[in-house]
């Protein structure tokens, strides 16, 4: 009886808010163990919606789905226009084959915002000319041909348009002068002028005018496929796209085909590439979900990731691993009954892959909120578990108590709290949305991830902007741990005794 009375006295002495928050954390822990839906979100995002560059129907579908989810979980949600594309893009299916003396199914991809074939197109194969004389000799062979061009693809398109034409013209003229000089002045023994042997599709415009079917470039496997920079960065319109397909072909197949062509073997390539465009402008939006603070509603914790992804795969890791974890963290907090003292904003950013477009837009639009952001959490580093968090020295003790709730459900990961030293504020944004916040002096300290502690064999470079960025590359155990850890640490940050002191973060 005495123990019961003592327990009741302790409960009565506890602040009501603290009791409620403790109950909320217990509920989050329970959901983490029994009802973790992180991989369910990822399944829908990847396997029902798919790859989702901004300007695509898939991206708009992802926005609509996310809004519906947040609404169902009782979280206030809005969409905010972050910009617009000059033209929209939707990817269909693609396939190709070599026929003739040898046959082979072709392994290839095309960058986003590049044109497809005109139905099924079959043609012979030529190797691109490198000089005006070579072009003149083979001009009649170009009509209806697939052209093998120089260089190894990095995923972007072969440059085209006015700037590329002007640059190529200068190279062609310089090559012609060098060839003439080497022949007439340097001779066999003299010092020769260099000739450009690397620029791909040096006679791009001339070959298009001659009637080629498209260009083929060698690509390392797994094949990366990014986007047409002219369309994205210059906001080109529906009427101003590249004229023919730009194909990135498995480098081993490319070398085999190149050899067969030099041997004058009888082969043809046939492609069916279904890339479709939408007349612009096509707007794209950030998704912003808000759990309002109960005590300091005008102070904020921001939790971010990017919703867009390249569509040669399905964005299962980059950044499905971020979206699914952030959304599950939001669901856990919302359905735990938590009443965070500070407002928590969950932001799914648009256009990160095209240059951090969504985060730039949000920061510009909400300058009045920036001084009141305690920390900006961002998940964009792959499907790894969280193992530590480095925080201002004055907050280490408070965070140790928060971290105990993580350690209780995930003892294997030995989650640690470390102290940070003030560093220089970055002057330029880097590779993630968090860096845009950093340039404004906003704390954007991230929880540290362990690189595959249980040996699942994950490699980020295998999926980074490649055809292998799929659902099955995310690791369920790690993803579920990350979502629950994020929920606990974000809620703990919202309930700290004070905002993060910025003088302890930046010099």
Short mmCIF file of C-alpha atoms in Angstrom, two decimals:
data_model
loop_
_atom_site.label_atom_id
_atom_site.label_comp_id
_atom_site.label_asym_id
_atom_site.label_seq_id
_atom_site.Cartn_x
_atom_site.Cartn_y
_atom_site.Cartn_z
CA UNK A 1 0.00 0.00 0.00
CA UNK A 2 2.83 2.40 0.87
CA UNK A 3 4.43 1.78 -2.54
CA UNK A 4 1.12 2.47 -4.27
CA UNK A 5 0.69 5.73 -2.36
CA UNK A 6 4.26 6.77 -3.19
CA UNK A 7 3.65 5.99 -6.86
CA UNK A 8 0.45 8.05 -6.87
CA UNK A 9 2.22 10.97 -5.19
CA UNK A 10 5.00 10.88 -7.81
CA UNK A 11 2.44 10.80 -10.63
CA UNK A 12 0.56 13.77 -9.13
CA UNK A 13 3.76 15.76 -8.75
CA UNK A 14 4.73 15.21 -12.40
CA UNK A 15 3.64 17.98 -14.79
CA UNK A 16 0.60 16.88 -16.78
CA UNK A 17 2.41 17.69 -20.03
CA UNK A 18 5.38 15.49 -19.12
CA UNK A 19 3.09 12.58 -18.30
CA UNK A 20 1.30 12.95 -21.63
CA UNK A 21 4.60 13.15 -23.52
CA UNK A 22 5.91 10.03 -21.81
CA UNK A 23 2.75 8.19 -22.78
CA UNK A 24 3.17 9.38 -26.37
CA UNK A 25 6.74 8.05 -26.51
CA UNK A 26 5.56 4.69 -25.16
CA UNK A 27 2.94 4.62 -27.91
CA UNK A 28 5.60 5.38 -30.55
CA UNK A 29 7.71 2.54 -29.17
CA UNK A 30 4.74 0.21 -29.39
CA UNK A 31 4.02 1.21 -33.00
CA UNK A 32 7.70 0.74 -33.81
CA UNK A 33 7.52 -2.85 -32.60
CA UNK A 34 4.03 -3.86 -33.73
CA UNK A 35 2.78 -1.54 -36.46
CA UNK A 36 5.72 -0.03 -38.34
CA UNK A 37 4.44 0.93 -41.79
CA UNK A 38 7.60 2.36 -43.32
CA UNK A 39 7.92 -0.31 -46.00
CA UNK A 40 4.21 -0.08 -46.82
CA UNK A 41 4.70 3.59 -47.69
CA UNK A 42 7.74 2.70 -49.78
CA UNK A 43 5.86 -0.04 -51.62
CA UNK A 44 3.16 2.39 -52.70
CA UNK A 45 5.64 5.10 -53.64
CA UNK A 46 7.81 2.79 -55.77
CA UNK A 47 5.56 0.06 -57.05
CA UNK A 48 2.25 1.85 -57.54
CA UNK A 49 3.50 5.35 -58.36
CA UNK A 50 7.05 4.72 -59.64
CA UNK A 51 9.82 7.05 -60.78
CA UNK A 52 8.77 10.67 -60.35
CA UNK A 53 10.73 13.56 -61.82
CA UNK A 54 9.01 16.90 -61.36
CA UNK A 55 6.79 17.72 -64.31
CA UNK A 56 5.59 14.11 -64.55
CA UNK A 57 2.19 12.62 -63.83
CA UNK A 58 3.92 10.26 -61.39
CA UNK A 59 5.24 13.19 -59.34
CA UNK A 60 1.78 14.74 -59.20
CA UNK A 61 0.37 11.35 -58.14
CA UNK A 62 2.95 11.16 -55.35
CA UNK A 63 1.93 14.62 -54.12
CA UNK A 64 -1.75 13.65 -54.11
CA UNK A 65 -1.02 10.39 -52.29
CA UNK A 66 1.12 12.08 -49.62
CA UNK A 67 -1.55 14.72 -49.00
CA UNK A 68 -4.15 11.99 -48.57
CA UNK A 69 -1.95 10.11 -46.10
CA UNK A 70 -1.22 13.14 -43.91
CA UNK A 71 -4.91 14.04 -43.91
CA UNK A 72 -5.92 10.52 -42.85
CA UNK A 73 -3.44 10.71 -39.97
CA UNK A 74 -5.02 13.94 -38.71
CA UNK A 75 -2.14 16.19 -39.76
CA UNK A 76 -2.79 19.59 -41.33
CA UNK A 77 -1.31 19.52 -44.84
CA UNK A 78 -0.93 21.94 -47.74
CA UNK A 79 0.80 21.97 -51.12
CA UNK A 80 2.96 24.95 -52.00
CA UNK A 81 3.96 25.75 -55.56
CA UNK A 82 7.74 25.60 -55.83
CA UNK A 83 8.11 26.37 -59.53
CA UNK A 84 7.15 25.16 -62.98
CA UNK A 85 8.66 23.21 -65.85
CA UNK A 86 8.56 24.51 -69.40
CA UNK A 87 7.32 21.09 -70.48
CA UNK A 88 6.14 17.93 -68.72
CA UNK A 89 7.55 14.42 -69.20
CA UNK A 90 6.12 10.93 -68.78
CA UNK A 91 8.09 7.77 -69.43
CA UNK A 92 6.58 4.73 -71.08
CA UNK A 93 8.20 1.37 -71.80
CA UNK A 94 11.33 0.74 -73.81
CA UNK A 95 13.05 -2.17 -75.50
CA UNK A 96 15.71 -2.82 -78.15
CA UNK A 97 17.40 -5.61 -80.04
CA UNK A 98 20.29 -6.27 -82.43
CA UNK A 99 19.34 -8.39 -85.44
CA UNK A 100 21.22 -9.76 -88.43
CA UNK A 101 24.38 -11.90 -88.40
CA UNK A 102 24.32 -11.73 -84.61
CA UNK A 103 21.33 -11.20 -82.35
CA UNK A 104 21.17 -9.67 -78.90
CA UNK A 105 18.61 -8.11 -76.58
CA UNK A 106 19.89 -4.63 -75.80
CA UNK A 107 20.37 -3.27 -72.29
CA UNK A 108 19.98 0.51 -72.33
CA UNK A 109 18.22 3.56 -70.94
CA UNK A 110 17.43 7.13 -71.96
CA UNK A 111 17.62 10.27 -69.80
CA UNK A 112 14.44 11.98 -68.64
CA UNK A 113 13.04 14.70 -70.88
CA UNK A 114 14.46 13.12 -74.06
CA UNK A 115 12.37 12.02 -77.02
CA UNK A 116 11.50 8.44 -77.88
CA UNK A 117 11.33 6.66 -81.20
CA UNK A 118 8.65 7.08 -83.84
CA UNK A 119 7.16 3.72 -83.04
CA UNK A 120 9.41 0.72 -83.70
CA UNK A 121 12.42 1.93 -85.67
CA UNK A 122 14.99 -0.36 -87.26
CA UNK A 123 18.17 0.78 -88.96
CA UNK A 124 21.77 0.00 -89.80
CA UNK A 125 24.62 1.22 -87.61
CA UNK A 126 27.41 3.68 -88.37
CA UNK A 127 30.30 5.13 -86.35
CA UNK A 128 30.20 8.90 -86.08
CA UNK A 129 32.46 10.98 -88.37
CA UNK A 130 35.20 13.01 -86.69
CA UNK A 131 36.25 15.30 -89.57
CA UNK A 132 34.52 17.15 -92.36
CA UNK A 133 36.11 14.82 -94.88
CA UNK A 134 34.77 11.76 -93.03
CA UNK A 135 31.31 13.31 -92.86
CA UNK A 136 31.32 14.09 -96.58
CA UNK A 137 32.34 10.52 -97.42
CA UNK A 138 29.61 8.88 -95.33
CA UNK A 139 26.81 11.44 -95.62
CA UNK A 140 24.75 9.14 -97.82
CA UNK A 141 24.90 6.36 -95.20
CA UNK A 142 23.43 8.45 -92.40
CA UNK A 143 19.80 8.42 -93.41
CA UNK A 144 17.97 5.81 -91.33
CA UNK A 145 21.08 4.94 -89.28
CA UNK A 146 21.76 4.56 -85.59
CA UNK A 147 25.01 6.38 -84.81
CA UNK A 148 27.63 5.19 -82.30
CA UNK A 149 29.16 8.30 -80.71
CA UNK A 150 32.28 8.85 -78.62
CA UNK A 151 32.64 9.00 -74.87
CA UNK A 152 31.31 7.27 -71.77
CA UNK A 153 27.91 8.41 -70.60
CA UNK A 154 27.46 9.89 -67.13
CA UNK A 155 23.72 9.87 -67.51
CA UNK A 156 23.17 13.28 -69.07
CA UNK A 157 22.19 13.92 -72.66
CA UNK A 158 24.56 14.77 -75.49
CA UNK A 159 24.52 18.60 -75.63
CA UNK A 160 22.35 20.13 -78.35
CA UNK A 161 20.92 23.52 -79.20
CA UNK A 162 22.48 26.87 -80.10
CA UNK A 163 25.28 26.87 -77.52
CA UNK A 164 26.29 23.31 -78.34
CA UNK A 165 26.19 24.06 -82.08
CA UNK A 166 28.46 27.05 -81.63
CA UNK A 167 30.89 25.09 -79.49
CA UNK A 168 31.04 22.24 -81.98
CA UNK A 169 31.58 24.64 -84.86
CA UNK A 170 34.65 26.01 -83.12
CA UNK A 171 36.00 22.50 -82.49
CA UNK A 172 35.42 21.47 -86.12
CA UNK A 173 37.23 24.59 -87.37
CA UNK A 174 40.12 24.08 -84.94
CA UNK A 175 40.41 20.42 -85.96
CA UNK A 176 40.47 21.37 -89.64
CA UNK A 177 43.23 23.91 -89.02
CA UNK A 178 45.20 21.40 -86.96
CA UNK A 179 44.89 18.71 -89.65
CA UNK A 180 46.05 21.13 -92.32
CA UNK A 181 48.95 22.35 -90.19
CA UNK A 182 50.06 18.84 -89.29
CA UNK A 183 49.99 17.79 -92.93
CA UNK A 184 51.52 20.87 -94.56
CA UNK A 185 53.78 22.34 -91.87
CA UNK A 186 54.64 19.77 -89.21
CA UNK A 187 55.02 16.92 -91.66
CA UNK A 188 56.05 13.52 -90.37
CA UNK A 189 58.69 14.68 -87.88
CA UNK A 190 57.45 18.09 -86.69
CA UNK A 191 55.46 18.89 -83.56
CA UNK A 192 51.78 18.42 -84.36
CA UNK A 193 48.78 20.35 -83.09
CA UNK A 194 46.29 18.34 -81.02
CA UNK A 195 42.99 17.25 -82.56
CA UNK A 196 39.81 16.88 -80.50
CA UNK A 197 39.06 13.15 -80.47
CA UNK A 198 36.57 13.07 -77.59
CA UNK A 199 33.64 15.46 -78.03
CA UNK A 200 30.64 13.19 -78.74
CA UNK A 201 28.51 13.73 -81.83
CA UNK A 202 30.78 16.42 -83.24
CA UNK A 203 28.60 16.69 -86.36
CA UNK A 204 25.35 16.44 -84.37
CA UNK A 205 23.29 18.95 -86.37
CA UNK A 206 24.61 17.77 -89.72
CA UNK A 207 23.82 14.14 -88.87
CA UNK A 208 20.30 15.04 -87.73
CA UNK A 209 19.77 16.94 -90.99
CA UNK A 210 21.00 13.88 -92.90
CA UNK A 211 18.26 11.78 -91.31
CA UNK A 212 19.82 9.66 -88.52
CA UNK A 213 17.44 7.75 -86.25
CA UNK A 214 19.32 8.59 -83.04
CA UNK A 215 22.59 8.52 -81.12
CA UNK A 216 24.01 5.71 -78.99
CA UNK A 217 26.66 6.21 -76.32
CA UNK A 218 28.44 3.65 -74.13
CA UNK A 219 27.37 3.55 -70.47
CA UNK A 220 28.85 1.76 -67.44
CA UNK A 221 26.59 -0.76 -65.71
CA UNK A 222 24.42 -0.15 -63.76
CA UNK A 223 23.29 2.45 -66.27
CA UNK A 224 22.70 5.98 -64.97
CA UNK A 225 20.04 8.04 -66.71
CA UNK A 226 19.53 11.62 -65.60
CA UNK A 227 17.92 14.36 -67.71
CA UNK A 228 18.23 16.75 -70.62
CA UNK A 229 19.87 19.78 -69.04
CA UNK A 230 18.68 22.04 -71.87
CA UNK A 231 15.04 21.27 -71.12
CA UNK A 232 15.34 21.42 -67.35
CA UNK A 233 17.71 24.34 -66.82
CA UNK A 234 16.62 26.48 -69.75
CA UNK A 235 12.94 25.58 -69.35
CA UNK A 236 12.56 24.60 -72.98
CA UNK A 237 9.08 24.24 -74.38
CA UNK A 238 7.15 21.43 -76.02
CA UNK A 239 8.28 22.74 -79.43
CA UNK A 240 12.00 22.97 -78.63
CA UNK A 241 13.21 19.49 -77.67
CA UNK A 242 16.09 17.34 -78.87
CA UNK A 243 15.22 16.01 -82.34
CA UNK A 244 16.18 12.33 -81.94
CA UNK A 245 16.63 9.73 -79.17
CA UNK A 246 19.73 9.74 -76.97
CA UNK A 247 20.43 6.13 -75.96
CA UNK A 248 22.84 5.05 -73.20
CA UNK A 249 23.87 1.46 -74.00
CA UNK A 250 25.58 -1.16 -71.83
CA UNK A 251 29.28 -0.53 -72.55
CA UNK A 252 30.03 -4.20 -73.28
CA UNK A 253 27.26 -4.36 -75.85
CA UNK A 254 28.43 -1.05 -77.30
CA UNK A 255 31.96 -2.41 -77.79
CA UNK A 256 30.63 -5.56 -79.47
CA UNK A 257 28.45 -3.59 -81.85
CA UNK A 258 31.30 -1.15 -82.57
CA UNK A 259 33.55 -4.08 -83.50
CA UNK A 260 30.93 -5.64 -85.78
CA UNK A 261 30.48 -2.32 -87.59
CA UNK A 262 34.23 -1.93 -88.16
CA UNK A 263 34.20 -5.46 -89.60
CA UNK A 264 31.38 -4.42 -91.96
CA UNK A 265 29.16 -7.20 -90.63
CA UNK A 266 25.47 -7.19 -91.52
CA UNK A 267 23.62 -6.07 -88.40
CA UNK A 268 20.76 -3.75 -87.57
CA UNK A 269 19.37 -2.30 -84.36
CA UNK A 270 15.69 -1.96 -83.59
CA UNK A 271 14.31 0.22 -80.78
CA UNK A 272 10.90 1.08 -79.36
CA UNK A 273 11.20 3.93 -76.83
CA UNK A 274 8.05 5.52 -75.51
CA UNK A 275 8.86 8.88 -73.95
CA UNK A 276 5.99 11.36 -73.85
CA UNK A 277 5.69 15.09 -73.21
CA UNK A 278 3.05 17.44 -71.84
CA UNK A 279 2.62 20.99 -73.08
CA UNK A 280 3.77 23.38 -70.36
CA UNK A 281 4.08 25.25 -68.19
CA UNK A 282 3.73 22.39 -65.69
CA UNK A 283 3.81 23.44 -62.01
CA UNK A 284 5.38 21.34 -59.28
CA UNK A 285 4.73 21.53 -55.53
CA UNK A 286 6.21 20.90 -52.10
CA UNK A 287 4.06 18.99 -49.62
CA UNK A 288 4.04 20.62 -46.16
CA UNK A 289 2.43 18.81 -43.21
CA UNK A 290 2.20 20.60 -39.85
CA UNK A 291 1.67 19.45 -36.26
CA UNK A 292 1.13 22.70 -34.37
CA UNK A 293 3.06 23.34 -31.19
CA UNK A 294 1.11 23.38 -27.92
CA UNK A 295 3.37 25.82 -26.05
CA UNK A 296 5.58 27.55 -28.62
CA UNK A 297 3.57 27.40 -31.87
CA UNK A 298 5.82 30.01 -33.50
CA UNK A 299 8.98 27.96 -33.00
CA UNK A 300 9.69 25.10 -35.37
CA UNK A 301 11.37 21.77 -35.98
CA UNK A 302 11.60 20.98 -39.70
CA UNK A 303 11.80 17.42 -41.02
CA UNK A 304 12.57 17.05 -44.72
CA UNK A 305 13.28 14.75 -47.65
CA UNK A 306 12.73 15.03 -51.39
CA UNK A 307 9.71 13.49 -53.05
CA UNK A 308 11.04 13.57 -56.61
CA UNK A 309 13.19 10.80 -58.09
CA UNK A 310 14.67 9.81 -61.41
CA UNK A 311 12.41 7.53 -63.40
CA UNK A 312 14.80 5.08 -65.06
CA UNK A 313 14.07 3.12 -61.86
CA UNK A 314 11.55 3.85 -59.09
CA UNK A 315 13.44 5.98 -56.57
CA UNK A 316 13.33 3.29 -53.91
CA UNK A 317 16.41 4.62 -52.14
CA UNK A 318 16.91 8.11 -53.57
CA UNK A 319 14.77 9.31 -51.99
CA UNK A 320 12.14 6.72 -51.21
CA UNK A 321 14.17 5.79 -48.15
CA UNK A 322 13.71 9.37 -46.98
CA UNK A 323 10.05 9.82 -47.88
CA UNK A 324 8.90 6.55 -46.31
CA UNK A 325 10.80 7.14 -43.06
CA UNK A 326 9.72 10.77 -42.72
CA UNK A 327 6.08 9.96 -43.41
CA UNK A 328 6.10 7.09 -40.92
CA UNK A 329 7.73 9.32 -38.29
CA UNK A 330 4.94 11.84 -38.87
CA UNK A 331 2.28 9.14 -38.57
CA UNK A 332 3.78 7.79 -35.34
CA UNK A 333 3.92 11.22 -33.71
CA UNK A 334 0.42 12.17 -34.86
CA UNK A 335 -1.20 8.93 -33.73
CA UNK A 336 0.72 8.66 -30.47
CA UNK A 337 -1.32 11.45 -28.92
CA UNK A 338 1.79 13.65 -28.58
CA UNK A 339 1.35 17.38 -28.05
CA UNK A 340 4.74 18.73 -29.10
CA UNK A 341 5.60 22.04 -27.50
CA UNK A 342 7.05 23.43 -30.74
CA UNK A 343 5.49 23.16 -34.19
CA UNK A 344 6.81 20.32 -36.34
CA UNK A 345 6.79 20.75 -40.12
CA UNK A 346 7.28 17.72 -42.35
CA UNK A 347 8.27 18.89 -45.84
CA UNK A 348 8.47 16.67 -48.92
CA UNK A 349 10.54 18.82 -51.27
CA UNK A 350 10.13 18.98 -55.04
CA UNK A 351 12.95 19.13 -57.56
CA UNK A 352 15.92 18.23 -55.39
CA UNK A 353 17.37 16.23 -58.28
CA UNK A 354 17.12 19.22 -60.60
CA UNK A 355 19.00 21.56 -58.26
CA UNK A 356 17.39 21.74 -54.79
CA UNK A 357 14.50 23.66 -56.34
CA UNK A 358 11.89 22.87 -53.71
CA UNK A 359 14.03 23.73 -50.69
CA UNK A 360 15.21 26.99 -52.27
CA UNK A 361 11.59 27.91 -52.96
CA UNK A 362 10.42 27.08 -49.41
CA UNK A 363 13.22 29.00 -47.72
CA UNK A 364 12.62 32.04 -49.95
CA UNK A 365 8.87 31.97 -49.35
CA UNK A 366 9.14 31.56 -45.56
CA UNK A 367 11.95 33.91 -44.56
CA UNK A 368 9.89 35.05 -41.57
CA UNK A 369 10.03 31.54 -40.08
CA UNK A 370 13.77 30.95 -40.50
CA UNK A 371 14.95 32.59 -37.22
CA UNK A 372 12.61 30.35 -35.26
CA UNK A 373 13.69 26.99 -36.67
CA UNK A 374 15.41 24.97 -33.94
CA UNK A 375 16.85 22.26 -36.21
CA UNK A 376 16.21 20.94 -39.72
CA UNK A 377 16.32 17.14 -39.92
CA UNK A 378 16.75 15.74 -43.44
CA UNK A 379 16.85 12.12 -44.61
CA UNK A 380 18.62 11.67 -47.95
CA UNK A 381 21.54 9.33 -47.32
CA UNK A 382 20.16 5.91 -48.12
CA UNK A 383 18.33 3.16 -46.22
CA UNK A 384 20.70 3.04 -43.25
CA UNK A 385 19.89 3.01 -39.51
CA UNK A 386 20.61 5.93 -37.19
CA UNK A 387 23.35 5.29 -34.63
CA UNK A 388 24.22 8.71 -33.18
CA UNK A 389 23.35 12.39 -33.04
CA UNK A 390 25.72 15.29 -32.44
CA UNK A 391 24.11 18.25 -30.68
CA UNK A 392 25.02 21.53 -28.98
CA UNK A 393 26.93 21.01 -25.74
CA UNK A 394 24.27 22.71 -23.64
CA UNK A 395 21.66 20.18 -24.83
CA UNK A 396 23.63 16.95 -24.42
CA UNK A 397 22.02 16.01 -21.09
CA UNK A 398 18.49 16.56 -22.38
CA UNK A 399 19.19 14.56 -25.51
CA UNK A 400 20.67 11.70 -23.49
CA UNK A 401 17.26 11.26 -21.87
CA UNK A 402 15.56 11.34 -25.27
CA UNK A 403 18.05 8.84 -26.66
CA UNK A 404 17.26 6.40 -23.84
CA UNK A 405 13.87 5.88 -25.49
CA UNK A 406 15.62 4.90 -28.72
CA UNK A 407 18.03 2.56 -26.95
CA UNK A 408 15.14 0.85 -25.19
CA UNK A 409 13.62 -0.43 -28.44
CA UNK A 410 16.82 -0.72 -30.50
CA UNK A 411 19.60 -1.82 -28.13
CA UNK A 412 21.58 -3.42 -30.97
CA UNK A 413 22.37 -0.04 -32.52
CA UNK A 414 23.80 1.57 -29.34
CA UNK A 415 22.48 5.06 -30.19
CA UNK A 416 24.90 7.74 -28.92
CA UNK A 417 24.71 11.46 -28.23
CA UNK A 418 27.82 13.55 -28.96
CA UNK A 419 28.63 17.24 -28.58
CA UNK A 420 29.45 19.42 -31.59
CA UNK A 421 31.93 22.25 -31.91
CA UNK A 422 30.81 25.43 -33.71
CA UNK A 423 31.77 25.45 -37.40
CA UNK A 424 31.75 27.93 -40.23
CA UNK A 425 28.38 28.54 -41.83
CA UNK A 426 28.51 27.26 -45.43
CA UNK A 427 28.36 29.93 -48.10
CA UNK A 428 26.92 27.70 -50.80
CA UNK A 429 24.38 24.89 -50.79
CA UNK A 430 25.65 21.39 -51.46
CA UNK A 431 24.10 18.09 -52.47
CA UNK A 432 21.05 17.93 -50.20
CA UNK A 433 18.09 20.12 -49.25
CA UNK A 434 19.52 20.54 -45.74
CA UNK A 435 22.41 22.61 -47.08
CA UNK A 436 20.02 25.30 -48.33
CA UNK A 437 18.93 25.80 -44.71
CA UNK A 438 22.56 25.81 -43.53
CA UNK A 439 23.44 28.75 -45.80
CA UNK A 440 20.79 30.74 -43.93
CA UNK A 441 22.41 29.96 -40.58
CA UNK A 442 19.72 27.44 -39.61
CA UNK A 443 20.95 24.44 -37.60
CA UNK A 444 20.62 21.40 -39.84
CA UNK A 445 22.48 18.79 -37.85
CA UNK A 446 21.69 15.30 -39.07
CA UNK A 447 21.57 12.04 -37.21
CA UNK A 448 24.48 9.87 -38.24
CA UNK A 449 23.89 6.68 -40.18
CA UNK A 450 25.89 3.49 -39.92
CA UNK A 451 26.96 2.05 -43.24
CA UNK A 452 25.25 -1.32 -43.25
CA UNK A 453 26.08 -2.61 -39.71
CA UNK A 454 24.44 -6.01 -40.25
CA UNK A 455 26.03 -6.70 -43.61
CA UNK A 456 23.20 -6.59 -46.12
CA UNK A 457 25.69 -5.65 -48.87
CA UNK A 458 24.21 -2.24 -49.68
CA UNK A 459 26.20 0.10 -51.97
CA UNK A 460 24.92 3.63 -52.49
CA UNK A 461 26.87 4.12 -55.72
CA UNK A 462 25.10 1.09 -57.19
CA UNK A 463 21.73 2.82 -56.99
CA UNK A 464 22.72 6.51 -57.29
CA UNK A 465 20.72 7.78 -60.28
CA UNK A 466 20.78 4.33 -61.88
CA UNK A 467 18.37 1.67 -63.08
CA UNK A 468 18.85 -0.21 -59.79
CA UNK A 469 17.29 2.40 -57.51
CA UNK A 470 14.34 0.17 -56.69
CA UNK A 471 12.17 -0.88 -53.74
CA UNK A 472 14.16 -4.04 -53.01
CA UNK A 473 17.38 -2.05 -52.47
CA UNK A 474 15.96 -0.46 -49.33
CA UNK A 475 16.54 -2.54 -46.20
CA UNK A 476 13.36 -3.03 -44.12
CA UNK A 477 15.08 -3.47 -40.75
CA UNK A 478 17.11 -0.30 -41.17
CA UNK A 479 14.24 1.72 -42.58
CA UNK A 480 11.93 0.83 -39.71
CA UNK A 481 14.60 1.69 -37.15
CA UNK A 482 15.25 5.02 -38.86
CA UNK A 483 11.56 5.99 -38.91
CA UNK A 484 10.99 5.24 -35.22
CA UNK A 485 14.27 6.85 -34.17
CA UNK A 486 13.37 9.94 -36.16
CA UNK A 487 9.94 10.11 -34.53
CA UNK A 488 11.43 9.98 -31.03
CA UNK A 489 14.30 12.40 -31.69
CA UNK A 490 12.15 14.91 -33.56
CA UNK A 491 9.50 14.89 -30.85
CA UNK A 492 12.24 15.24 -28.24
CA UNK A 493 13.66 18.23 -30.12
CA UNK A 494 10.25 19.87 -30.20
CA UNK A 495 10.01 19.43 -26.41
CA UNK A 496 13.47 20.74 -25.42
CA UNK A 497 13.74 23.36 -22.72
CA UNK A 498 14.99 25.84 -25.34
CA UNK A 499 15.63 26.25 -29.04
CA UNK A 500 18.99 25.16 -30.36
CA UNK A 501 21.48 27.96 -29.58
CA UNK A 502 22.86 28.92 -32.97
CA UNK A 503 26.11 30.24 -31.52
CA UNK A 504 26.88 26.65 -30.52
CA UNK A 505 26.34 25.47 -34.08
CA UNK A 506 27.95 28.15 -36.26
CA UNK A 507 30.86 30.43 -35.53
#
